[in-house]
Amino acid sequence: MKKFRFKLESVLKLRKRIEKDKQMVVALRLQKVVMTEQEIQHTLDKEGNFRIEIEKISHGSMPIQTISFFETQIHILNKQREFLKKRLEKEKEELLKAQAELAQAAKNAKILEKLKERKMEDFRIEGNKAELKELDEVPTMTFSKKRNNAQS
């Protein structure tokens, strides 16, 4: 019996490779989103620390320059956080786009995978039919030989 060969195997391998590449892109985009979220949290933590310092110092006598310094730092952190939030939105959009591309790539690979499975099943069925046909011919040929030998 001959071996099964899927004619579109190279296309299937290419689609699986594309899917794997898309998975890497999604992972990188997700990593960017997580890192930006961590940066935003870091700015919130720093702002909280500055506010605590202002609160501690405000109970005593504090030079106006120190208070001004902390307020400036808080303002800078707020601007930085606004920038990070905008960047986060862009990164989330890119992530959604990459996830959609991954879903499409996975779908394309799955279509060929299913086609391969159906073709393999058809090949097995045809092989079984051919084998049964051969097995059916053996008794007929044996009977014919016996008959010819008996007539001779």
XYZ file of N, CA and C in Angstrom:
456
model
N 0.844 -1.170 0.000
C 0.000 0.000 0.000
C 0.895 1.242 0.000
N 0.539 2.201 -0.846
C 1.374 3.388 -0.930
C 1.113 4.324 0.242
N 2.080 5.193 0.480
C 2.035 6.102 1.623
C 1.198 7.342 1.290
N 0.497 7.868 2.321
C -0.315 9.072 2.141
C 0.594 10.279 1.973
N 0.263 11.113 0.998
C 1.012 12.354 0.759
C 0.004 13.471 0.538
N 0.066 14.488 1.394
C -0.827 15.637 1.289
C -0.173 16.658 0.371
N -0.829 16.978 -0.716
C -0.247 17.852 -1.728
C -0.039 19.282 -1.241
N -0.814 19.694 -0.269
C -0.713 21.059 0.247
C 0.083 21.136 1.558
N 0.924 20.148 1.805
C 1.696 20.098 3.055
C 2.585 21.330 3.219
N 3.209 21.771 2.145
C 4.083 22.956 2.250
C 3.276 24.207 2.594
N 2.076 24.304 2.040
C 1.211 25.447 2.358
C 0.777 25.369 3.831
N 0.458 24.171 4.286
C 0.070 23.981 5.687
C 1.217 24.377 6.614
N 2.431 23.955 6.296
C 3.588 24.318 7.125
C 3.785 25.831 7.147
N 3.612 26.462 5.995
C 3.745 27.919 5.916
C 2.691 28.600 6.788
N 1.460 28.132 6.714
C 0.384 28.736 7.520
C 0.625 28.535 9.009
N 1.162 27.379 9.378
C 1.473 27.143 10.791
C 2.606 28.064 11.243
N 3.564 28.287 10.359
C 4.672 29.194 10.678
C 4.151 30.629 10.859
N 3.263 31.034 9.968
C 2.661 32.366 10.073
C 1.902 32.485 11.395
N 1.164 31.444 11.749
C 0.419 31.452 13.016
C 1.373 31.602 14.200
N 2.476 30.877 14.155
C 3.456 30.960 15.238
C 4.055 32.371 15.325
N 4.336 32.968 14.160
C 4.849 34.341 14.134
C 3.833 35.314 14.723
N 2.567 35.112 14.388
C 1.511 35.984 14.920
C 1.393 35.821 16.435
N 1.608 34.612 16.938
C 1.583 34.386 18.383
C 2.697 35.176 19.065
N 3.856 35.219 18.424
C 4.974 35.983 18.972
C 4.640 37.476 19.002
N 4.014 37.968 17.934
C 3.637 39.381 17.877
C 2.650 39.704 18.996
N 1.668 38.830 19.193
C 0.684 39.045 20.264
C 1.384 39.064 21.624
N 2.309 38.147 21.820
C 3.028 38.095 23.098
C 3.820 39.380 23.331
N 4.467 39.883 22.289
C 5.232 41.121 22.430
C 4.328 42.314 22.707
N 3.197 42.371 22.005
C 2.250 43.472 22.228
C 1.691 43.416 23.652
N 1.389 42.222 24.112
C 0.873 42.057 25.471
C 1.922 42.476 26.499
N 3.159 42.132 26.225
C 4.252 42.513 27.119
C 4.369 44.040 27.191
N 4.221 44.717 26.045
C 4.269 46.186 26.040
C 3.140 46.778 26.883
N 1.940 46.209 26.739
C 0.792 46.691 27.512
C 1.060 46.542 29.004
N 1.555 45.390 29.401
C 1.829 45.131 30.821
C 2.895 46.090 31.350
N 3.942 46.302 30.547
C 5.014 47.201 30.993
C 4.503 48.643 31.150
N 3.675 49.082 30.224
C 3.127 50.437 30.322
C 2.212 50.555 31.534
N 1.408 49.537 31.794
C 0.552 49.555 32.981
C 1.402 49.628 34.258
N 2.528 48.929 34.254
C 3.427 48.980 35.412
C 4.037 50.376 35.572
N 4.372 51.010 34.449
C 4.917 52.366 34.503
C 3.880 53.338 35.068
N 2.634 53.169 34.643
C 1.568 54.026 35.167
C 1.428 53.825 36.675
N 1.457 52.574 37.102
C 1.355 52.288 38.540
C 2.540 52.883 39.293
N 3.706 52.833 38.679
C 4.904 53.400 39.313
C 4.752 54.906 39.513
N 4.193 55.600 38.503
C 3.987 57.052 38.657
C 2.971 57.343 39.758
N 1.941 56.493 39.869
C 0.954 56.669 40.946
C 1.600 56.483 42.319
N 2.458 55.470 42.409
C 3.145 55.215 43.678
C 4.053 56.385 44.064
N 4.789 56.904 43.073
C 5.681 58.042 43.344
C 4.879 59.271 43.769
N 3.773 59.506 43.099
C 2.936 60.647 43.467
C 2.433 60.489 44.898
N 2.009 59.289 45.238
C 1.547 59.022 46.604
C 2.645 59.285 47.618
N 3.861 58.867 47.286
C 4.989 59.106 48.193
C 5.265 60.602 48.356
N 5.200 61.353 47.244
C 5.409 62.806 47.330
C 4.325 63.451 48.189
N 3.103 63.018 48.038
C 2.002 63.594 48.827
C 2.182 63.283 50.325
N 2.656 62.084 50.601
C 2.922 61.721 52.009
C 4.024 62.615 52.573
N 5.063 62.860 51.781
C 6.158 63.727 52.227
C 5.649 65.139 52.486
N 4.824 65.641 51.569
C 4.264 66.988 51.750
C 3.445 67.034 53.032
N 2.662 66.007 53.270
C 1.813 65.948 54.473
C 2.677 65.921 55.733
N 3.759 65.142 55.706
C 4.647 65.060 56.879
C 5.303 66.407 57.155
N 5.794 67.009 56.086
C 6.556 68.246 56.250
C 5.636 69.421 56.559
N 4.410 69.389 56.068
C 3.497 70.525 56.261
C 3.121 70.733 57.728
N 3.261 69.720 58.533
C 2.967 69.858 59.956
C 4.073 70.635 60.676
N 5.222 70.649 60.086
C 6.333 71.409 60.676
C 6.585 72.641 59.826
N 7.721 73.245 60.080
C 8.060 74.405 59.262
C 8.883 73.923 58.076
N 8.352 74.141 56.868
C 9.008 73.669 55.668
C 9.241 74.855 54.740
N 10.438 74.918 54.149
C 10.687 75.995 53.195
C 9.750 75.878 51.989
N 9.361 76.992 51.458
C 8.439 77.023 50.326
C 9.044 76.347 49.105
N 10.373 76.390 48.983
C 11.040 75.742 47.845
C 10.819 74.230 47.871
N 10.806 73.659 49.043
C 10.611 72.209 49.166
C 9.193 71.835 48.744
N 8.225 72.587 49.221
C 6.834 72.329 48.840
C 6.677 72.522 47.334
N 7.267 73.557 46.819
C 7.204 73.837 45.379
C 7.847 72.707 44.582
N 8.971 72.202 45.105
C 9.643 71.080 44.431
C 8.718 69.868 44.351
N 8.088 69.514 45.466
C 7.192 68.353 45.476
C 5.993 68.567 44.546
N 5.434 69.768 44.562
C 4.294 70.064 43.685
C 4.704 69.966 42.208
N 5.888 70.445 41.887
C 6.401 70.349 40.513
C 6.577 68.888 40.122
N 7.108 68.107 41.025
C 7.309 66.683 40.747
C 5.968 65.980 40.515
N 4.980 66.323 41.315
C 3.638 65.737 41.146
C 3.064 66.140 39.795
N 3.239 67.393 39.423
C 2.763 67.874 38.118
C 3.456 67.107 36.979
N 4.758 66.918 37.094
C 5.514 66.161 36.069
C 4.995 64.727 35.991
N 4.751 64.120 37.138
C 4.222 62.745 37.161
C 2.847 62.664 36.509
N 2.008 63.670 36.755
C 0.681 63.683 36.123
C 0.796 63.776 34.605
N 1.687 64.636 34.123
C 1.898 64.753 32.671
C 2.442 63.443 32.099
N 3.369 62.849 32.823
C 3.937 61.574 32.383
C 2.850 60.498 32.339
N 1.991 60.483 33.330
C 0.910 59.497 33.380
C -0.074 59.703 32.229
N -0.372 60.960 31.884
C -1.248 61.236 30.737
C -0.640 60.674 29.453
N 0.655 60.921 29.290
C 1.361 60.392 28.116
C 1.316 58.865 28.097
N 1.558 58.255 29.249
C 1.553 56.788 29.346
C 0.166 56.215 29.067
N -0.865 56.902 29.500
C -2.234 56.431 29.243
C -2.553 56.467 27.755
N -2.111 57.521 27.076
C -2.304 57.584 25.622
C -1.543 56.464 24.931
N -0.315 56.248 25.381
C 0.492 55.164 24.813
C -0.148 53.805 25.081
N -0.707 53.652 26.271
C -1.376 52.403 26.630
C -2.559 52.136 25.707
N -3.336 53.158 25.402
C -4.477 52.989 24.503
C -4.015 52.530 23.117
N -2.957 53.142 22.606
C -2.418 52.734 21.303
C -1.923 51.293 21.341
N -1.238 50.956 22.426
C -0.723 49.590 22.560
C -1.861 48.574 22.660
N -2.947 48.943 23.337
C -4.092 48.033 23.425
C -4.757 47.857 22.064
N -4.824 48.926 21.286
C -5.367 48.821 19.928
C -4.497 47.898 19.080
N -3.177 48.065 19.187
C -2.255 47.203 18.446
C -2.398 45.752 18.890
N -2.595 45.552 20.184
C -2.787 44.198 20.710
C -4.052 43.570 20.127
N -5.143 44.321 20.116
C -6.395 43.800 19.545
C -6.231 43.459 18.069
N -5.536 44.310 17.349
C -5.285 44.057 15.928
C -4.441 42.788 15.760
N -3.411 42.654 16.563
C -2.546 41.469 16.489
C -3.320 40.205 16.861
N -4.215 40.307 17.842
C -5.027 39.153 18.235
C -5.978 38.748 17.106
N -6.534 39.740 16.401
C -7.418 39.438 15.267
C -6.635 38.760 14.150
N -5.417 39.247 13.904
C -4.573 38.628 12.875
C -4.195 37.203 13.272
N -3.932 36.992 14.553
C -3.623 35.646 15.039
C -4.818 34.724 14.857
N -5.994 35.210 15.175
C -7.203 34.394 15.025
C -7.395 33.995 13.559
N -7.163 34.929 12.650
C -7.303 34.632 11.224
C -6.243 33.634 10.775
N -5.014 33.807 11.241
C -3.937 32.883 10.875
C -4.221 31.483 11.413
N -4.742 31.410 12.637
C -5.083 30.113 13.224
C -6.213 29.458 12.437
N -7.172 30.264 12.026
C -8.298 29.754 11.238
C -7.799 29.200 9.898
N -6.900 29.943 9.243
C -6.349 29.490 7.959
C -5.586 28.177 8.108
N -4.822 28.055 9.161
C -4.077 26.818 9.390
C -5.037 25.675 9.717
N -6.063 25.953 10.495
C -7.027 24.922 10.893
C -7.802 24.394 9.685
N -8.116 25.282 8.748
C -8.829 24.859 7.534
C -8.018 23.811 6.788
N -6.731 24.092 6.601
C -5.884 23.130 5.888
C -5.672 21.862 6.701
N -5.593 22.004 8.007
C -5.431 20.829 8.870
C -6.643 19.897 8.737
N -7.828 20.485 8.740
C -9.048 19.686 8.568
C -9.087 19.038 7.189
N -8.687 19.799 6.164
C -8.644 19.253 4.815
C -7.688 18.062 4.755
N -6.539 18.199 5.402
C -5.569 17.108 5.434
C -6.162 15.874 6.116
N -6.863 16.097 7.223
C -7.488 14.973 7.930
C -8.522 14.268 7.046
N -9.335 15.055 6.324
C -10.334 14.451 5.434
C -9.671 13.673 4.304
N -8.629 14.245 3.733
C -7.921 13.561 2.644
C -7.271 12.279 3.150
N -6.734 12.320 4.360
C -6.115 11.129 4.937
C -7.167 10.042 5.160
N -8.329 10.456 5.646
C -9.423 9.494 5.858
C -9.879 8.904 4.530
N -10.013 9.750 3.503
C -10.371 9.255 2.166
C -9.330 8.264 1.656
N -8.070 8.571 1.902
C -6.980 7.686 1.476
C -7.087 6.329 2.173
N -7.375 6.352 3.467
C -7.535 5.096 4.215
C -8.725 4.290 3.691
N -9.817 4.979 3.428
C -11.014 4.301 2.917
C -10.722 3.666 1.566
N -10.080 4.414 0.679
C -9.738 3.879 -0.646
C -8.771 2.712 -0.524
N -7.823 2.809 0.402
C -6.883 1.704 0.632
C -7.602 0.465 1.130
N -8.554 0.641 2.018
C -9.331 -0.488 2.539
C -10.175 -1.119 1.434
N -10.756 -0.276 0.578
C -11.550 -0.802 -0.541
C -10.687 -1.623 -1.488
N -9.507 -1.108 -1.797
C -8.595 -1.829 -2.700
C -8.159 -3.148 -2.074
N -7.898 -3.125 -0.779
C -7.487 -4.348 -0.084
C -8.614 -5.376 -0.086
N -9.848 -4.931 0.151
C -10.993 -5.844 0.121
C -11.196 -6.422 -1.276
N -10.996 -5.580 -2.274
C -11.142 -6.044 -3.650
C -10.124 -7.138 -3.951
N -8.881 -6.931 -3.512
C -7.846 -7.937 -3.711
C -8.200 -9.223 -2.974
N -8.700 -9.072 -1.746
C -9.069 -10.264 -0.967
C -10.246 -11.000 -1.611
N -11.166 -10.266 -2.209
C -12.295 -10.890 -2.897
C -11.834 -11.623 -4.157
N -10.795 -11.143 -4.810
C -10.312 -11.763 -6.046
C -9.546 -13.050 -5.783
N -8.931 -13.191 -4.624
C -8.124 -14.380 -4.312
C -8.968 -15.658 -4.379
N -10.134 -15.736 -3.720
C -10.920 -16.978 -3.822
C -11.406 -17.242 -5.256
N -11.737 -16.172 -5.974
C -12.193 -16.344 -7.357
C -11.085 -16.918 -8.216
N -9.879 -16.397 -8.041
C -8.744 -16.900 -8.827
C -8.415 -18.337 -8.438
N -8.495 -18.631 -7.159
C -8.227 -19.998 -6.693
C -9.265 -20.951 -7.270
N -10.508 -20.554 -7.246
C -11.571 -21.383 -7.787
C -11.372 -21.600 -9.290
N -10.998 -20.547 -9.989
C -10.780 -20.652 -11.436
C -9.640 -21.608 -11.736
N -8.563 -21.571 -10.986
C -7.419 -22.464 -11.206
C -7.828 -23.909 -10.956
N -8.560 -24.144 -9.890
C -9.009 -25.503 -9.577
C -9.919 -26.021 -10.684
N -10.759 -25.179 -11.184
C -11.694 -25.540 -12.234
C -10.961 -25.881 -13.537
N -9.968 -25.041 -13.860
C -9.168 -25.289 -15.074
C -8.368 -26.572 -14.929
N -7.840 -26.849 -13.762
C -7.066 -28.073 -13.525
C -7.973 -29.306 -13.585
N -9.200 -29.152 -13.114
C -10.141 -30.270 -13.135
C -10.578 -30.577 -14.566
N -10.665 -29.591 -15.420
C -11.084 -29.792 -16.815
C -9.959 -30.384 -17.651
N -8.736 -30.178 -17.243
C -7.624 -30.674 -18.035
C -7.380 -32.101 -17.872
